[in-house]
Amino acid sequence: MKIIVIIPTLNIGGAEKLTVNLINDWINKGHQIELLLLQKEGPLLQELNNKNLIIHNLNSKNTLFSFYPLYKFFNQNKIDIAWGNMSPLTSIIIFAWVLSGKKGKLFVTEHNPLTFQITQLSKLKEFVLRLIFSLSYRFATGITTVSKGIKNDLLQLAHINNDKIDVIYNPVAIGKNKISKLFNLEKKIWDSSYNVKLLSVGNLKVQKNHKLLINAFAKLPKNLNAQLIIIGEGPIRKELEELINNLKLSKRISLIGHQKNPYPWYHSADLFILSSNYEGFGNVLIEALECGLPIVSTNCVSGPKEILENGKYGKLVEVNNVDDLKNGIIEQINKKHDKKKLIERSQDFLISKISDEYLSFFKTKK
């Protein structure tokens, strides 16, 4: 099967990581893959299996200006299956494909709750985006969302037929044999003077609400003697550093930036914490589960409660509630956990399993 994969860049992010995981697995299964990037950039380029992979660079710095290069590509190339990611690029891909003659099949995947995002904009921009999504998505051959919450959101937003959208969870878990090889790290990663090791992984941006996590950490009992490491990089690093300094927690909280291999931290931590205001899915929760790491997560829109099955595999707490997060952390630290059960849950999101679900979706939709 020949699949054209379209995404803006391969910078760090959940949609980008999903794309790389699927491309690599599809190539290993013998499929012909071509990757179409608006800009050929991002550290995840290094993680691609470049065997027989063709990469096209549209050199389009602005998503809105990508319409003509996409139209030209569709018009000049034989298309069997095209798969686009990340709105609003998905809508532009659909319009370009339709106007070029609708060659082959076109699928798109929605990774985020769009209503949550566009209601933060002006009324005019919100109206325009609702109209664009409603007009464009109905023309795609098929649509997938990475959670049931996003599917329900898209159904209401774009007024699409329910049968047109399937839910396919993110391919994250890499398997027991492969993951064990990633646990070793020669350097010291935790301060041995602390008794409890807390971990959070995510880009340093408002959506992830690390301020909530830091404030909750500040309220933990001192006799807990906890340390917090946050893996990730982003635009609000300075704000977080200032908050940590103001709370006099610089010795106990470390912002260690992006880590190419975060698994040694997952493997050695005592508890994983997700403090987001919203998520499309929450890949980091799967990564934590696969390491048998207990979890506290905000019950945010839209992935965590599906991954954790309404609290069966981790503690869900109220969004943006400092005391609820603090209490959840204390509860999970003092609770005995069945790590085997957590690891088994993660295998529902195996890359190879989810890869086959996408391939089946591409074949059956007409």
Coordinates of C-alpha atoms in Angstrom, one line a residue:
M1 CA 0.0 0.0 0.0
K2 CA 1.3 3.5 -0.9
I3 CA 0.5 6.1 1.7
I4 CA 1.2 9.9 1.5
V5 CA 1.6 11.2 5.1
I6 CA 1.1 15.0 5.5
I7 CA 2.0 17.0 8.6
P8 CA 3.4 20.5 9.2
T9 CA 6.8 19.6 10.8
L10 CA 8.3 16.9 13.0
N11 CA 8.9 19.1 16.0
I12 CA 8.2 17.6 19.5
G13 CA 4.5 16.9 20.0
G14 CA 1.9 14.1 20.4
A15 CA 0.7 14.2 16.8
E16 CA 4.2 14.3 15.4
K17 CA 5.3 11.3 17.6
L18 CA 2.2 9.4 16.5
T19 CA 3.1 10.1 12.9
V20 CA 6.7 8.9 13.3
N21 CA 5.6 5.7 15.1
L22 CA 3.2 4.8 12.4
I23 CA 5.5 5.6 9.5
N24 CA 8.2 3.4 10.9
D25 CA 5.9 0.5 11.6
W26 CA 4.3 0.8 8.1
I27 CA 7.7 0.7 6.5
N28 CA 8.7 -2.3 8.5
K29 CA 5.5 -4.0 7.3
G30 CA 6.5 -3.4 3.7
H31 CA 4.3 -0.4 2.7
Q32 CA 5.5 2.4 0.5
I33 CA 5.5 5.7 2.5
E34 CA 6.0 9.3 1.3
L35 CA 6.2 12.0 3.9
L36 CA 5.0 15.5 2.9
L37 CA 6.1 18.3 5.3
L38 CA 5.3 22.0 5.1
Q39 CA 8.8 22.6 6.6
K40 CA 11.4 19.8 6.8
E41 CA 12.4 20.5 10.4
G42 CA 12.2 19.1 13.9
P43 CA 14.2 16.7 16.1
L44 CA 11.8 13.8 15.4
L45 CA 13.2 13.6 11.8
Q46 CA 16.1 11.7 13.4
E47 CA 13.7 9.0 14.6
L48 CA 12.4 8.1 11.2
N49 CA 13.2 4.9 9.5
N50 CA 14.7 6.3 6.3
K51 CA 14.7 3.0 4.5
N52 CA 12.8 3.6 1.3
L53 CA 11.1 6.7 2.8
I54 CA 10.6 9.7 0.4
I55 CA 10.4 13.1 2.1
H56 CA 8.9 16.1 0.3
N57 CA 9.5 19.6 1.6
L58 CA 6.8 22.1 0.5
N59 CA 8.9 25.0 2.1
S60 CA 5.7 26.6 3.3
K61 CA 6.3 28.7 6.4
N62 CA 2.7 29.5 6.9
T63 CA 0.0 26.9 7.0
L64 CA -2.5 29.2 5.3
F65 CA -0.1 29.5 2.3
S66 CA 0.2 25.8 1.9
F67 CA -3.0 25.4 -0.2
Y68 CA -1.4 25.9 -3.6
P69 CA 1.7 23.7 -3.0
L70 CA -0.7 21.0 -1.8
Y71 CA -3.0 21.4 -4.7
K72 CA 0.0 21.2 -7.1
F73 CA 1.3 18.0 -5.4
F74 CA -2.1 16.3 -5.6
N75 CA -2.6 17.4 -9.2
Q76 CA 0.9 16.1 -10.3
N77 CA 1.1 12.9 -8.4
K78 CA -0.7 9.5 -8.4
I79 CA -2.5 9.2 -5.0
D80 CA -3.6 5.9 -3.6
I81 CA -4.1 7.0 0.0
A82 CA -3.3 10.4 1.6
W83 CA -3.4 10.9 5.4
G84 CA -3.3 14.4 6.8
N85 CA -2.8 15.6 10.4
M86 CA -3.2 18.7 12.6
S87 CA -5.9 21.3 12.0
P88 CA -6.3 23.8 10.4
L89 CA -3.9 22.1 8.0
T90 CA -6.4 19.2 7.7
S91 CA -9.0 21.5 6.2
I92 CA -6.6 23.0 3.7
I93 CA -5.5 19.5 2.7
I94 CA -9.1 18.5 2.0
F95 CA -9.9 21.6 -0.1
A96 CA -6.7 21.1 -2.1
W97 CA -7.5 17.5 -2.7
V98 CA -11.1 18.2 -3.7
L99 CA -10.1 20.9 -6.2
S100 CA -7.4 18.8 -7.7
G101 CA -9.9 16.1 -8.7
K102 CA -10.2 13.9 -5.5
K103 CA -7.6 11.4 -6.6
G104 CA -7.4 8.2 -4.5
K105 CA -8.6 8.3 -0.9
L106 CA -8.0 11.1 1.6
F107 CA -8.1 10.6 5.4
V108 CA -7.5 13.1 8.2
T109 CA -7.0 12.7 11.9
E110 CA -8.0 15.2 14.6
H111 CA -5.8 15.3 17.7
N112 CA -7.4 18.0 19.8
P113 CA -10.8 19.2 21.1
L114 CA -11.4 21.9 18.5
T115 CA -14.3 23.5 20.4
F116 CA -12.2 24.0 23.5
Q117 CA -9.5 25.8 21.3
I118 CA -11.6 28.0 19.1
T119 CA -13.8 29.3 21.9
Q120 CA -10.7 31.1 23.2
L121 CA -10.7 33.2 20.0
S122 CA -12.8 36.2 19.0
K123 CA -16.4 35.5 18.0
L124 CA -15.6 36.3 14.3
K125 CA -12.6 33.9 14.2
E126 CA -14.7 31.2 16.0
F127 CA -17.5 31.6 13.5
V128 CA -15.1 31.4 10.5
L129 CA -13.3 28.3 11.8
R130 CA -16.6 26.5 12.6
L131 CA -17.7 27.1 9.0
I132 CA -14.4 25.9 7.6
F133 CA -14.4 22.7 9.7
S134 CA -18.0 22.0 8.8
L135 CA -17.5 22.6 5.1
S136 CA -14.2 20.7 4.8
Y137 CA -14.4 17.6 6.9
R138 CA -17.5 16.2 5.2
F139 CA -15.5 15.8 2.0
A140 CA -12.8 13.5 3.5
T141 CA -13.0 9.8 2.7
G142 CA -12.7 9.1 6.4
I143 CA -11.9 10.8 9.7
T144 CA -10.3 9.4 12.8
T145 CA -10.0 11.0 16.2
V146 CA -7.5 10.0 18.9
S147 CA -10.2 9.8 21.6
K148 CA -14.0 9.4 22.0
G149 CA -14.1 12.9 23.6
I150 CA -12.7 14.4 20.4
K151 CA -15.1 12.5 18.2
N152 CA -18.1 13.8 20.2
D153 CA -16.6 17.3 20.0
L154 CA -16.1 17.1 16.2
L155 CA -19.6 15.7 15.6
Q156 CA -21.1 18.7 17.3
L157 CA -18.7 21.2 15.8
A158 CA -18.8 20.1 12.2
H159 CA -22.2 18.3 12.0
I160 CA -20.7 15.3 10.4
N161 CA -22.4 11.9 10.0
N162 CA -21.3 9.6 12.9
D163 CA -20.4 6.8 10.6
K164 CA -17.7 8.9 8.9
I165 CA -15.6 9.1 12.1
D166 CA -13.7 6.3 13.8
V167 CA -11.8 6.5 17.1
I168 CA -8.3 5.1 16.9
Y169 CA -6.1 5.6 20.0
N170 CA -2.5 6.8 19.7
P171 CA 0.2 4.2 19.0
V172 CA 2.6 4.7 22.0
A173 CA 3.6 1.5 23.7
I174 CA 6.7 -0.1 22.2
G175 CA 6.6 -3.5 23.8
K176 CA 8.2 -5.2 26.8
N177 CA 11.3 -6.4 25.0
K178 CA 12.2 -3.0 23.4
I179 CA 11.4 -0.9 26.4
S180 CA 13.7 -2.7 28.8
K181 CA 16.6 -1.7 26.6
L182 CA 15.8 2.0 27.2
F183 CA 15.9 2.0 31.0
N184 CA 19.7 2.2 31.4
L185 CA 21.2 5.6 31.9
E186 CA 24.8 6.0 33.1
K187 CA 24.4 9.4 34.8
K188 CA 22.7 10.1 38.1
I189 CA 19.2 11.4 37.5
W190 CA 17.7 11.7 41.0
D191 CA 19.0 13.3 44.2
S192 CA 19.3 10.4 46.7
S193 CA 18.7 12.8 49.6
Y194 CA 14.9 12.7 48.8
N195 CA 12.6 9.9 49.6
V196 CA 9.9 10.3 46.9
K197 CA 10.5 10.9 43.2
L198 CA 7.8 12.7 41.3
L199 CA 7.9 13.0 37.5
S200 CA 6.0 15.1 34.9
V201 CA 6.6 15.1 31.1
G202 CA 5.2 17.7 28.7
N203 CA 6.0 20.8 26.7
L204 CA 6.3 23.9 28.9
K205 CA 3.2 25.7 27.7
V206 CA 0.0 27.0 29.3
Q207 CA -2.0 24.0 28.2
K208 CA 0.1 21.7 30.4
N209 CA -0.5 23.8 33.5
H210 CA 2.8 23.1 35.2
K211 CA 2.0 26.1 37.5
L212 CA -0.8 24.0 39.0
L213 CA 1.7 21.2 39.6
I214 CA 4.3 23.4 41.1
N215 CA 1.8 25.0 43.5
A216 CA 0.4 21.6 44.5
F217 CA 4.0 20.3 45.1
A218 CA 4.6 23.4 47.3
K219 CA 1.7 22.3 49.6
L220 CA 2.9 18.7 50.1
P221 CA 3.8 17.8 53.6
K222 CA 7.6 18.4 54.3
N223 CA 8.0 15.0 55.9
L224 CA 7.1 13.5 52.5
N225 CA 10.6 14.7 51.4
A226 CA 9.7 14.7 47.7
Q227 CA 11.6 15.8 44.6
L228 CA 10.0 16.8 41.3
I229 CA 11.5 16.5 37.9
I230 CA 9.8 18.1 34.9
I231 CA 10.9 16.9 31.4
G232 CA 10.1 19.2 28.5
E233 CA 10.9 22.6 26.9
G234 CA 8.7 25.5 25.9
P235 CA 7.8 29.2 25.9
I236 CA 6.9 29.6 29.5
R237 CA 10.1 28.2 31.0
K238 CA 11.1 31.6 32.5
E239 CA 7.7 32.0 34.2
L240 CA 8.0 28.5 35.7
E241 CA 11.5 29.2 36.9
E242 CA 10.3 32.4 38.6
L243 CA 7.5 30.6 40.3
I244 CA 9.9 27.9 41.5
N245 CA 12.3 30.5 42.9
N246 CA 9.5 32.5 44.5
L247 CA 8.4 29.4 46.3
K248 CA 12.0 28.6 47.3
L249 CA 11.8 25.2 45.7
S250 CA 14.8 25.4 43.3
K251 CA 16.6 22.6 45.1
R252 CA 13.6 20.3 45.0
I253 CA 12.1 21.0 41.5
S254 CA 14.2 20.6 38.3
L255 CA 13.3 21.6 34.8
I256 CA 15.6 19.4 32.8
G257 CA 14.4 20.2 29.2
H258 CA 13.6 17.8 26.4
Q259 CA 15.1 14.3 26.8
K260 CA 15.5 12.1 23.7
N261 CA 15.0 9.0 25.9
P262 CA 12.8 9.8 28.9
Y263 CA 12.4 6.1 29.9
P264 CA 15.1 6.0 32.6
W265 CA 13.1 8.7 34.5
Y266 CA 9.8 6.8 34.0
H267 CA 11.4 3.6 35.1
S268 CA 12.9 5.0 38.3
A269 CA 10.2 7.5 39.5
D270 CA 7.6 6.7 42.2
L271 CA 4.7 8.7 40.7
F272 CA 3.8 10.3 37.4
I273 CA 1.7 13.5 37.3
L274 CA -0.2 15.1 34.4
S275 CA -1.6 18.5 35.3
S276 CA -3.0 19.6 31.9
N277 CA -6.0 21.9 31.3
Y278 CA -6.9 19.8 28.2
E279 CA -5.3 17.0 26.2
G280 CA -6.1 15.5 22.8
F281 CA -5.0 12.1 24.2
G282 CA -2.1 12.1 26.6
N283 CA 0.7 9.9 25.2
V284 CA 2.8 10.4 28.3
L285 CA 0.2 8.5 30.3
I286 CA 0.8 5.4 28.1
E287 CA 4.6 5.8 28.5
A288 CA 4.2 5.9 32.3
L289 CA 1.9 2.9 32.3
E290 CA 4.3 0.9 30.2
C291 CA 6.9 1.4 32.9
G292 CA 4.5 0.3 35.6
L293 CA 4.5 3.9 37.0
P294 CA 1.4 4.9 39.1
I295 CA -0.4 8.0 37.8
V296 CA -2.2 11.1 39.0
S297 CA -3.9 13.1 36.2
T298 CA -6.3 15.9 35.9
N299 CA -9.6 14.7 34.5
C300 CA -9.3 17.0 31.6
V301 CA -10.8 17.0 28.1
S302 CA -10.4 14.5 26.5
G303 CA -8.0 11.6 26.8
P304 CA -6.9 10.8 30.4
K305 CA -10.2 9.3 31.6
E306 CA -10.3 7.0 28.6
I307 CA -6.7 5.9 29.0
L308 CA -7.1 5.4 32.8
E309 CA -10.7 4.0 32.4
N310 CA -12.3 6.5 34.7
G311 CA -9.8 5.9 37.5
K312 CA -9.2 2.2 37.2
Y313 CA -5.6 2.6 36.2
G314 CA -4.7 5.9 37.9
K315 CA -6.1 8.7 40.0
L316 CA -8.2 11.4 38.3
V317 CA -8.4 14.8 39.9
E318 CA -10.3 18.1 39.1
V319 CA -8.7 20.4 36.5
N320 CA -6.9 23.4 38.0
N321 CA -7.7 22.5 41.6
V322 CA -4.5 22.7 43.7
D323 CA -5.8 20.9 46.7
D324 CA -7.3 18.1 44.8
L325 CA -4.0 17.5 42.9
K326 CA -2.1 17.7 46.2
N327 CA -4.4 15.2 47.9
G328 CA -4.3 12.9 44.8
I329 CA -0.5 12.9 44.9
I330 CA -0.4 12.0 48.6
E331 CA -3.1 9.3 48.1
Q332 CA -1.2 7.6 45.3
I333 CA 2.2 7.7 47.1
N334 CA 0.7 6.0 50.1
K335 CA -1.2 3.4 48.1
K336 CA 0.0 0.0 47.0
H337 CA 0.0 -0.4 43.2
D338 CA -0.2 -3.5 40.9
K339 CA 2.5 -2.5 38.4
K340 CA 1.8 -5.6 36.3
K341 CA -1.8 -4.4 35.8
L342 CA -0.6 -1.0 34.7
I343 CA 1.8 -2.5 32.2
E344 CA -0.9 -4.8 30.8
R345 CA -3.1 -1.8 30.2
S346 CA -0.4 0.0 28.2
Q347 CA -0.3 -2.9 25.7
D348 CA -3.7 -1.9 24.5
F349 CA -1.9 1.0 22.8
L350 CA 1.0 -1.0 21.1
I351 CA 2.3 0.7 18.0
S352 CA 2.0 -2.4 15.9
K353 CA -1.6 -3.0 17.0
I354 CA -2.7 0.6 16.3
S355 CA -0.8 0.6 13.0
D356 CA -2.9 -2.3 11.8
E357 CA -6.1 -0.5 12.9
Y358 CA -5.2 2.5 10.7
L359 CA -4.4 0.2 7.7
S360 CA -7.7 -1.5 8.1
F361 CA -9.5 1.8 8.3
F362 CA -7.8 3.0 5.1
K363 CA -8.8 -0.2 3.2
T364 CA -12.4 -0.4 4.3
K365 CA -13.5 3.2 3.9
K366 CA -14.9 4.2 0.5

